Amino acid sequence: MRKIILILFVIVAAINLTSQIIGNSDLAFYSKPFLMPLLMIYFAVSSTEKSSLLNFGLLALLFSWIGDVVLMFQDRGELYFMLGLGSFLVAHLIYIYTYKKARWQEEENGLLPTQRIRYVFILVLAGCGLVYVLLPKLGDLMVPVIIYASVIVAMAIFALNRFGYTSQASFGFIFFGAVLFMMSDSILAINKFMEPLPIAGFWIMFTYILAQFTIVQGLLLHKKRVPTL
């Protein structure tokens, strides 16, 4: 069952990405709503235990799906963009909480304080830099975009702070996914508010799909630490 769902997810993702390249808007439109539900099913059947970690992960994917669907109609009015932005904002907040739960209580070979500050600074600088560039173009959306950018940077920082509190594989997948999420939203923002980018739809969806998948994989790879006697 797990492999079948994964294959279906990959097929739908390939269809969506291909449609972005060839400019088939109908195919892109009708394939997009199936991505997150398939990933939710994959997450559920792959999890070895039914826990709050699974439940919150599924909830984040659910709000991501709502955001996906709502943003499909953003050309009908600014309200749809705001609702989509709000859905993803909630998804990121849930991911932040999920990352806090997907941690060991005791640290093992974690980052040095100077390393942590350095990496956090890079993430904050990336978020602030993008907002600074976009500010003249945001208009009435300035406050919502700043709030959203702050939350997604916080999501990446919480992913970073799992280093040393989980396995290297779990940390790597989730942190990579968080950075990809930032990249996807950055491309979307530049394409929407500044100037159209070549095959922007492909790069937005490629980084987004890969981000969600790697985050799910990272959550699946997190295992509770067995106390040593």
XYZ file of N, CA and C in Angstrom:
687
model
N 0.837 -1.203 0.000
C 0.000 0.000 0.000
C 0.877 1.260 0.000
N 1.895 1.259 0.851
C 2.783 2.413 0.969
C 3.454 2.724 -0.363
N 3.978 1.695 -1.028
C 4.676 1.889 -2.295
C 3.722 2.355 -3.386
N 2.508 1.830 -3.369
C 1.516 2.214 -4.376
C 1.183 3.698 -4.245
N 0.948 4.140 -3.003
C 0.628 5.551 -2.767
C 1.798 6.436 -3.170
N 3.022 6.002 -2.850
C 4.203 6.788 -3.204
C 4.340 6.905 -4.720
N 4.109 5.813 -5.418
C 4.183 5.826 -6.889
C 3.131 6.772 -7.462
N 1.916 6.727 -6.908
C 0.852 7.624 -7.373
C 1.232 9.079 -7.133
N 1.817 9.345 -5.959
C 2.249 10.708 -5.632
C 3.297 11.189 -6.629
N 4.271 10.342 -6.929
C 5.334 10.704 -7.870
C 4.753 10.942 -9.267
N 3.804 10.113 -9.667
C 3.186 10.259 -10.993
C 2.434 11.585 -11.096
N 1.621 11.885 -10.073
C 0.852 13.136 -10.084
C 1.797 14.342 -10.039
N 2.865 14.233 -9.239
C 3.849 15.315 -9.175
C 4.514 15.515 -10.532
N 4.868 14.421 -11.200
C 5.500 14.504 -12.519
C 4.546 15.118 -13.538
N 3.266 14.757 -13.459
C 2.259 15.324 -14.362
C 2.150 16.828 -14.149
N 2.089 17.229 -12.870
C 1.957 18.658 -12.562
C 3.180 19.439 -13.030
N 4.376 18.918 -12.759
C 5.598 19.623 -13.141
C 5.757 19.688 -14.656
N 5.412 18.600 -15.324
C 5.488 18.584 -16.782
C 4.520 19.598 -17.389
N 3.325 19.663 -16.802
C 2.324 20.612 -17.304
C 2.792 22.052 -17.122
N 3.576 22.305 -16.060
C 4.116 23.649 -15.856
C 5.114 24.012 -16.950
N 5.897 23.031 -17.373
C 6.910 23.282 -18.394
C 6.281 23.494 -19.771
N 5.315 22.644 -20.106
C 4.722 22.721 -21.449
C 3.608 23.765 -21.523
N 3.251 24.343 -20.366
C 2.239 25.394 -20.364
C 0.821 24.895 -20.470
N 0.559 23.660 -20.028
C -0.800 23.113 -20.043
C -1.469 23.473 -18.720
N -2.153 24.597 -18.684
C -2.730 25.102 -17.439
C -3.837 24.197 -16.903
N -4.595 23.554 -17.788
C -5.673 22.668 -17.342
C -5.109 21.469 -16.591
N -4.053 20.869 -17.130
C -3.433 19.717 -16.497
C -2.824 20.104 -15.153
N -2.201 21.262 -15.107
C -1.630 21.751 -13.843
C -2.740 21.999 -12.818
N -3.840 22.568 -13.282
C -4.967 22.908 -12.412
C -5.586 21.661 -11.788
N -5.823 20.648 -12.598
C -6.533 19.467 -12.110
C -5.642 18.466 -11.383
N -4.340 18.542 -11.569
C -3.444 17.611 -10.870
C -3.043 18.125 -9.490
N -2.980 19.428 -9.332
C -2.484 20.033 -8.078
C -3.273 19.603 -6.841
N -4.610 19.549 -6.881
C -5.355 19.212 -5.660
C -5.118 17.787 -5.155
N -4.521 16.921 -5.958
C -4.317 15.534 -5.541
C -2.986 15.335 -4.810
N -2.102 16.321 -4.872
C -0.751 16.142 -4.331
C -0.749 15.952 -2.818
N -1.295 16.887 -2.076
C -1.247 16.813 -0.617
C -2.081 15.663 -0.053
N -3.288 15.375 -0.588
C -4.016 14.206 -0.087
C -3.232 12.901 -0.241
N -2.544 12.731 -1.387
C -1.730 11.527 -1.574
C -0.574 11.492 -0.584
N 0.025 12.652 -0.325
C 1.129 12.705 0.631
C 0.614 12.440 2.053
N -0.586 12.897 2.360
C -1.181 12.616 3.662
C -1.411 11.117 3.853
N -1.910 10.467 2.814
C -2.139 9.016 2.893
C -0.807 8.286 3.044
N 0.190 8.725 2.271
C 1.524 8.123 2.369
C 2.085 8.280 3.780
N 1.931 9.446 4.359
C 2.414 9.707 5.712
C 1.712 8.784 6.711
N 0.390 8.672 6.579
C -0.394 7.881 7.522
C -0.036 6.398 7.456
N 0.076 5.850 6.240
C 0.345 4.408 6.117
C 1.810 4.074 6.393
N 2.690 5.080 6.322
C 4.115 4.846 6.558
C 4.489 4.958 8.028
N 3.648 5.637 8.809
C 3.957 5.837 10.209
C 3.785 4.540 10.988
N 4.777 4.210 11.796
C 4.729 2.958 12.560
C 3.868 3.073 13.807
N 3.559 4.296 14.207
C 2.728 4.484 15.390
C 1.799 5.671 15.197
N 0.632 5.551 15.768
C -0.345 6.625 15.701
C -0.104 7.562 16.891
N 0.492 8.688 16.625
C 0.882 9.594 17.694
C 0.442 11.008 17.365
N 0.659 11.912 18.327
C 0.335 13.317 18.100
C 1.228 13.892 17.007
N 2.434 13.343 16.856
C 3.342 13.789 15.799
C 2.723 13.544 14.431
N 2.137 12.380 14.257
C 1.449 12.061 13.000
C 0.250 12.972 12.812
N -0.527 13.150 13.862
C -1.750 13.957 13.758
C -1.447 15.399 13.378
N -0.445 15.996 14.022
C -0.111 17.385 13.716
C 0.527 17.514 12.335
N 1.316 16.511 11.939
C 1.879 16.519 10.597
C 0.787 16.476 9.537
N -0.196 15.625 9.768
C -1.326 15.529 8.841
C -2.120 16.829 8.815
N -2.248 17.471 9.968
C -2.987 18.731 10.032
C -2.270 19.825 9.243
N -0.937 19.848 9.328
C -0.163 20.828 8.552
C -0.338 20.586 7.059
N -0.347 19.327 6.655
C -0.561 18.997 5.240
C -1.977 19.356 4.804
N -2.947 19.196 5.703
C -4.329 19.545 5.380
C -4.462 21.039 5.099
N -3.857 21.864 5.962
C -3.926 23.314 5.731
C -3.119 23.711 4.495
N -2.066 22.967 4.206
C -1.317 23.214 2.963
C -2.203 22.922 1.757
N -2.975 21.848 1.851
C -3.887 21.487 0.748
C -4.944 22.572 0.575
N -5.488 23.062 1.683
C -6.476 24.147 1.594
C -5.848 25.356 0.912
N -4.609 25.675 1.288
C -3.909 26.786 0.652
C -3.703 26.550 -0.828
N -3.335 25.324 -1.193
C -3.158 24.979 -2.602
C -4.424 25.250 -3.407
N -5.535 24.748 -2.887
C -6.805 24.849 -3.614
C -7.257 26.306 -3.717
N -7.179 27.041 -2.619
C -7.624 28.438 -2.628
C -6.779 29.275 -3.583
N -5.467 29.061 -3.578
C -4.587 29.852 -4.438
C -4.801 29.552 -5.922
N -5.451 28.443 -6.225
C -5.763 28.140 -7.620
C -6.743 29.157 -8.206
N -7.428 29.899 -7.325
C -8.431 30.863 -7.772
C -8.023 32.300 -7.454
N -6.739 32.539 -7.198
C -6.306 33.872 -6.796
C -6.483 34.920 -7.889
N -6.596 34.466 -9.147
C -6.804 35.431 -10.221
C -8.216 36.025 -10.185
N -9.089 35.469 -9.345
C -10.451 35.991 -9.232
C -10.549 37.148 -8.230
N -9.506 37.353 -7.463
C -9.538 38.444 -6.502
C -8.487 38.284 -5.427
N -8.142 39.408 -4.797
C -7.099 39.415 -3.771
C -7.491 38.595 -2.549
N -8.798 38.440 -2.314
C -9.273 37.691 -1.154
C -8.764 36.255 -1.188
N -8.749 35.665 -2.382
C -8.289 34.275 -2.504
C -6.809 34.161 -2.154
N -6.033 35.155 -2.555
C -4.611 35.138 -2.202
C -4.440 35.254 -0.694
N -5.222 36.117 -0.060
C -5.137 36.303 1.381
C -5.543 35.034 2.129
N -6.592 34.378 1.659
C -7.037 33.139 2.303
C -5.996 32.031 2.127
N -5.409 31.963 0.932
C -4.363 30.977 0.696
C -3.151 31.235 1.573
N -2.779 32.518 1.679
C -1.652 32.909 2.527
C -1.934 32.536 3.982
N -3.166 32.780 4.415
C -3.549 32.454 5.781
C -3.509 30.961 6.055
N -3.921 30.158 5.073
C -3.896 28.703 5.237
C -2.469 28.194 5.400
N -1.570 28.713 4.574
C -0.176 28.290 4.693
C 0.462 28.834 5.973
N 0.016 30.004 6.421
C 0.502 30.536 7.688
C 0.173 29.569 8.822
N -1.063 29.080 8.830
C -1.469 28.109 9.851
C -0.651 26.822 9.712
N -0.433 26.379 8.468
C 0.353 25.169 8.233
C 1.760 25.309 8.816
N 2.374 26.474 8.620
C 3.728 26.699 9.153
C 3.727 26.729 10.678
N 2.710 27.325 11.264
C 2.611 27.347 12.726
C 2.475 25.928 13.278
N 1.706 25.104 12.586
C 1.553 23.706 13.005
C 2.871 22.953 12.834
N 3.575 23.231 11.747
C 4.888 22.602 11.558
C 5.843 23.002 12.681
N 5.810 24.272 13.089
C 6.665 24.722 14.187
C 6.385 23.898 15.444
N 5.115 23.727 15.761
C 4.742 22.938 16.936
C 5.166 21.482 16.767
N 5.012 20.972 15.548
C 5.391 19.587 15.274
C 6.891 19.383 15.448
N 7.680 20.347 14.974
C 9.138 20.252 15.138
C 9.525 20.258 16.617
N 8.782 21.023 17.422
C 9.071 21.068 18.856
C 8.799 19.719 19.516
N 7.802 19.008 19.006
C 7.484 17.693 19.550
C 8.418 16.612 19.011
N 8.910 16.793 17.802
C 9.785 15.795 17.179
C 11.230 16.039 17.592
N 11.460 16.070 18.900
C 12.795 16.325 19.453
C 13.028 15.414 20.656
N 14.279 15.044 20.850
C 14.647 14.387 22.090
C 14.762 15.440 23.187
N 14.605 15.023 24.414
C 14.718 15.979 25.513
C 16.168 16.372 25.777
N 17.075 15.435 25.534
C 18.482 15.718 25.786
C 19.249 15.866 24.478
N 20.168 16.800 24.473
C 20.950 17.085 23.273
C 22.071 16.073 23.093
N 22.382 15.786 21.832
C 23.490 14.888 21.507
C 24.290 15.482 20.352
N 25.500 15.972 20.656
C 26.361 16.568 19.624
C 25.646 17.682 18.859
N 25.084 18.621 19.598
C 24.350 19.718 18.972
C 25.269 20.811 18.462
N 24.659 21.872 17.957
C 25.423 22.998 17.434
C 26.016 23.816 18.582
N 27.186 24.371 18.346
C 27.757 25.320 19.280
C 26.947 26.621 19.215
N 26.905 27.372 20.295
C 26.136 28.640 20.285
C 26.517 29.558 19.124
N 27.813 29.646 18.823
C 28.243 30.509 17.721
C 27.750 29.983 16.378
N 27.725 28.659 16.221
C 27.214 28.060 14.985
C 25.718 28.327 14.844
N 25.000 28.158 15.931
C 23.554 28.371 15.900
C 23.232 29.814 15.519
N 23.923 30.758 16.134
C 23.706 32.177 15.835
C 24.006 32.468 14.366
N 25.088 31.879 13.857
C 25.491 32.115 12.471
C 24.421 31.630 11.502
N 23.910 30.420 11.721
C 22.920 29.858 10.806
C 21.571 30.562 10.924
N 21.201 30.917 12.143
C 19.956 31.679 12.329
C 20.055 33.025 11.631
N 21.224 33.656 11.744
C 21.431 34.951 11.095
C 21.251 34.843 9.581
N 21.764 33.757 8.988
C 21.623 33.568 7.540
C 20.156 33.447 7.153
N 19.382 32.676 7.926
C 17.955 32.500 7.630
C 17.195 33.813 7.776
N 17.474 34.535 8.852
C 16.799 35.819 9.070
C 17.181 36.817 7.984
N 18.461 36.830 7.616
C 18.925 37.742 6.571
C 18.237 37.458 5.245
N 18.069 36.164 4.928
C 17.398 35.783 3.677
C 15.949 36.265 3.676
N 15.258 36.069 4.803
C 13.870 36.510 4.889
C 13.732 38.015 4.837
N 14.572 38.718 5.596
C 14.513 40.184 5.619
C 14.905 40.771 4.264
N 15.889 40.153 3.637
C 16.333 40.648 2.333
C 15.232 40.569 1.298
N 14.505 39.455 1.296
C 13.411 39.310 0.336
C 12.313 40.330 0.599
N 11.933 40.485 1.873
C 10.878 41.450 2.212
C 11.303 42.864 1.827
N 12.560 43.192 2.079
C 13.067 44.529 1.745
C 12.956 44.805 0.250
N 13.286 43.803 -0.555
C 13.205 43.955 -2.006
C 11.757 44.093 -2.473
N 10.858 43.368 -1.789
C 9.450 43.364 -2.211
C 8.652 44.562 -1.710
N 9.113 45.205 -0.650
C 8.335 46.256 0.021
C 7.697 47.283 -0.919
N 8.443 47.834 -1.871
C 7.833 48.855 -2.742
C 6.679 48.323 -3.582
N 6.580 47.016 -3.723
C 5.567 46.428 -4.602
C 4.372 45.849 -3.837
N 4.442 45.796 -2.520
C 3.432 45.060 -1.759
C 2.123 45.814 -1.564
N 2.171 47.135 -1.459
C 0.939 47.906 -1.279
C 0.211 47.519 -0.007
N -1.091 47.225 -0.133
C -1.922 46.875 1.017
C -1.553 45.519 1.618
N -0.793 44.719 0.890
C -0.417 43.384 1.374
C 0.872 43.400 2.193
N 1.393 44.580 2.466
C 2.683 44.679 3.153
C 2.661 43.958 4.503
N 1.686 44.258 5.338
C 1.639 43.669 6.687
C 1.442 42.158 6.627
N 0.446 41.645 5.856
C 0.291 40.190 5.792
C 1.532 39.469 5.277
N 2.198 40.046 4.288
C 3.388 39.401 3.733
C 4.527 39.405 4.746
N 4.699 40.493 5.476
C 5.744 40.560 6.499
C 5.478 39.525 7.595
N 4.224 39.404 8.016
C 3.867 38.412 9.039
C 4.152 37.009 8.533
N 3.741 36.740 7.292
C 3.953 35.410 6.722
C 5.439 35.104 6.593
N 6.216 36.082 6.121
C 7.658 35.880 5.968
C 8.306 35.601 7.320
N 7.857 36.289 8.356
C 8.400 36.071 9.694
C 8.123 34.663 10.186
N 6.915 34.174 9.908
C 6.534 32.839 10.376
C 7.305 31.750 9.622
N 7.480 31.909 8.317
C 8.191 30.865 7.574
C 9.671 30.846 7.941
N 10.248 32.015 8.245
C 11.633 32.043 8.730
C 11.707 31.360 10.097
N 10.716 31.618 10.951
C 10.665 30.962 12.259
C 10.549 29.451 12.095
N 9.759 29.008 11.118
C 9.618 27.580 10.853
C 10.963 26.957 10.506
N 11.752 27.649 9.672
C 13.073 27.150 9.298
C 14.025 27.145 10.496
N 13.910 28.152 11.362
C 14.762 28.215 12.553
C 14.437 27.072 13.509
N 13.161 26.783 13.687
C 12.775 25.654 14.540
C 13.261 24.328 13.947
N 13.265 24.230 12.627
C 13.819 23.039 11.977
C 15.318 22.946 12.253
N 16.009 24.079 12.195
C 17.447 24.120 12.484
C 17.720 23.709 13.927
N 16.884 24.142 14.844
C 17.101 23.881 16.261
C 16.902 22.423 16.650
N 16.483 21.591 15.712
C 16.377 20.153 15.989
C 17.732 19.458 15.881
N 18.736 20.145 15.396
C 20.059 19.539 15.252
C 20.569 19.111 16.632
N 20.947 17.840 16.734
C 21.409 17.299 18.002
C 20.297 16.758 18.882
N 19.033 16.995 18.481
C 17.898 16.516 19.260
C 17.093 15.461 18.501
N 17.662 14.947 17.436
C 17.045 13.889 16.646
C 18.146 13.229 15.832
N 17.796 12.233 15.041
C 18.813 11.604 14.205
C 19.259 12.569 13.113
N 20.452 12.353 12.592
C 20.961 13.219 11.530
C 20.068 13.162 10.297
N 19.538 11.977 10.009
C 18.672 11.824 8.834
C 17.382 12.628 8.999
N 16.757 12.520 10.167
C 15.513 13.252 10.418
C 15.759 14.751 10.351
N 16.841 15.202 10.997
C 17.172 16.622 10.945
C 17.403 17.082 9.509
N 18.217 16.329 8.772
C 18.582 16.728 7.411
C 17.383 16.866 6.497
N 16.486 15.888 6.543
C 15.304 15.936 5.680
C 14.414 17.127 6.028
N 14.153 17.335 7.314
C 13.234 18.405 7.701
C 13.848 19.782 7.461
N 15.116 19.944 7.789
C 15.742 21.252 7.566
C 15.827 21.562 6.072
N 16.181 20.565 5.268
C 16.219 20.744 3.817
C 14.836 21.124 3.293
N 13.810 20.471 3.819
C 12.445 20.791 3.406
C 12.041 22.199 3.790
N 12.446 22.634 4.988
C 12.114 23.990 5.434
C 12.772 25.039 4.546
N 14.025 24.796 4.180
C 14.732 25.739 3.296
C 14.086 25.754 1.913
N 13.708 24.582 1.419
C 13.025 24.508 0.123
C 11.697 25.258 0.161
N 11.000 25.173 1.289
C 9.732 25.897 1.447
C 9.971 27.400 1.327
N 11.041 27.870 1.972
C 11.396 29.285 1.859
C 11.704 29.655 0.414
N 12.418 28.792 -0.275
C 12.754 29.044 -1.680
C 11.498 29.101 -2.533
N 10.580 28.161 -2.325
C 9.345 28.112 -3.110
C 8.535 29.392 -2.934
N 8.374 29.815 -1.673
C 7.599 31.026 -1.410
C 8.313 32.271 -1.925
N 9.638 32.247 -1.901
C 10.404 33.392 -2.416
C 10.209 33.532 -3.918
N 10.274 32.409 -4.632
C 10.062 32.445 -6.081
C 8.654 32.919 -6.395
N 7.688 32.403 -5.630
C 6.287 32.803 -5.842
C 6.122 34.306 -5.628
N 6.735 34.826 -4.551
C 6.594 36.254 -4.235
C 7.238 37.131 -5.296
N 8.439 36.751 -5.716
C 9.127 37.535 -6.755
C 8.332 37.517 -8.048
N 7.817 36.343 -8.393
C 7.044 36.205 -9.630
C 5.736 37.000 -9.569
N 5.122 37.062 -8.400
C 3.830 37.743 -8.259
C 3.984 39.247 -8.124
N 4.938 39.691 -7.309
C 5.005 41.109 -6.961
C 6.033 41.903 -7.765
N 7.026 41.233 -8.328
C 8.072 41.972 -9.032
C 7.982 41.789 -10.542
N 8.412 40.650 -11.036
C 8.337 40.406 -12.475
C 8.232 38.913 -12.737
N 7.522 38.524 -13.804
C 7.371 37.105 -14.132
C 8.728 36.460 -14.409
N 8.923 35.271 -13.833
C 10.159 34.528 -14.024
C 9.940 33.403 -15.028
N 10.973 33.010 -15.762
C 10.846 31.898 -16.721
C 10.420 30.620 -16.005
N 9.413 29.956 -16.546
C 8.822 28.729 -15.983
C 8.750 28.792 -14.449
N 8.238 29.912 -13.954
C 8.132 30.105 -12.500
C 7.262 29.031 -11.864
N 6.177 28.651 -12.554
C 5.280 27.639 -12.015
C 6.001 26.331 -11.733
N 6.912 25.957 -12.622
C 7.670 24.713 -12.427
C 8.526 24.812 -11.174
N 9.286 25.890 -11.033
C 10.196 26.011 -9.901
C 9.451 26.171 -8.585
N 8.323 26.859 -8.606
C 7.505 26.997 -7.393
C 7.007 25.634 -6.944
N 6.447 24.880 -7.876
C 5.881 23.582 -7.526
C 6.961 22.538 -7.244
N 8.074 22.591 -7.977
C 9.151 21.617 -7.742
C 9.699 21.752 -6.322
N 10.029 22.981 -5.924
C 10.566 23.195 -4.579
C 9.500 22.926 -3.510
N 8.240 23.255 -3.813
C 7.152 23.041 -2.853
C 6.887 21.553 -2.632
N 6.761 20.807 -3.722
C 6.495 19.366 -3.610
C 7.637 18.662 -2.890
N 8.867 19.000 -3.275
C 10.028 18.381 -2.644
C 10.112 18.774 -1.172
N 9.757 20.010 -0.858
C 9.775 20.462 0.535
C 8.813 19.651 1.391
N 7.584 19.525 0.942
C 6.586 18.787 1.712
C 6.980 17.314 1.863
N 7.502 16.735 0.792
C 7.871 15.320 0.845
C 9.030 15.089 1.808
N 10.052 15.947 1.756
C 11.201 15.747 2.628
C 10.846 16.013 4.097
N 9.945 16.954 4.355
C 9.493 17.177 5.726
C 8.781 15.941 6.261
N 7.917 15.370 5.438
C 7.222 14.139 5.837
C 8.225 13.020 6.104
N 9.201 12.873 5.217
C 10.224 11.840 5.410
C 10.992 12.074 6.709
N 11.311 13.331 6.995
C 12.017 13.655 8.220
C 11.223 13.312 9.461
N 9.917 13.564 9.429
C 9.069 13.219 10.564
C 8.978 11.707 10.732
N 8.938 10.982 9.636
C 8.893 9.517 9.703
C 10.190 8.937 10.260
N 11.294 9.627 10.013
C 12.607 9.125 10.450
C 12.907 9.461 11.906
N 12.128 10.349 12.493
C 12.346 10.673 13.915
C 11.829 9.549 14.790
N 12.702 9.008 15.612
C 12.340 7.931 16.521
C 12.610 8.359 17.949
N 11.744 7.904 18.838
C 11.948 8.198 20.255
C 13.236 7.549 20.735
N 13.982 8.285 21.503
C 15.237 7.745 22.031
C 14.942 6.733 23.128
N 15.579 5.574 23.015
C 15.423 4.534 24.041
C 16.431 4.791 25.139
N 15.979 4.970 26.383
C 16.910 5.250 27.477
C 17.908 4.105 27.655
N 19.166 4.468 27.868
C 20.205 3.464 28.109
C 20.386 3.258 29.607
N 20.524 2.007 30.015
C 20.668 1.682 31.436
C 22.144 1.731 31.837
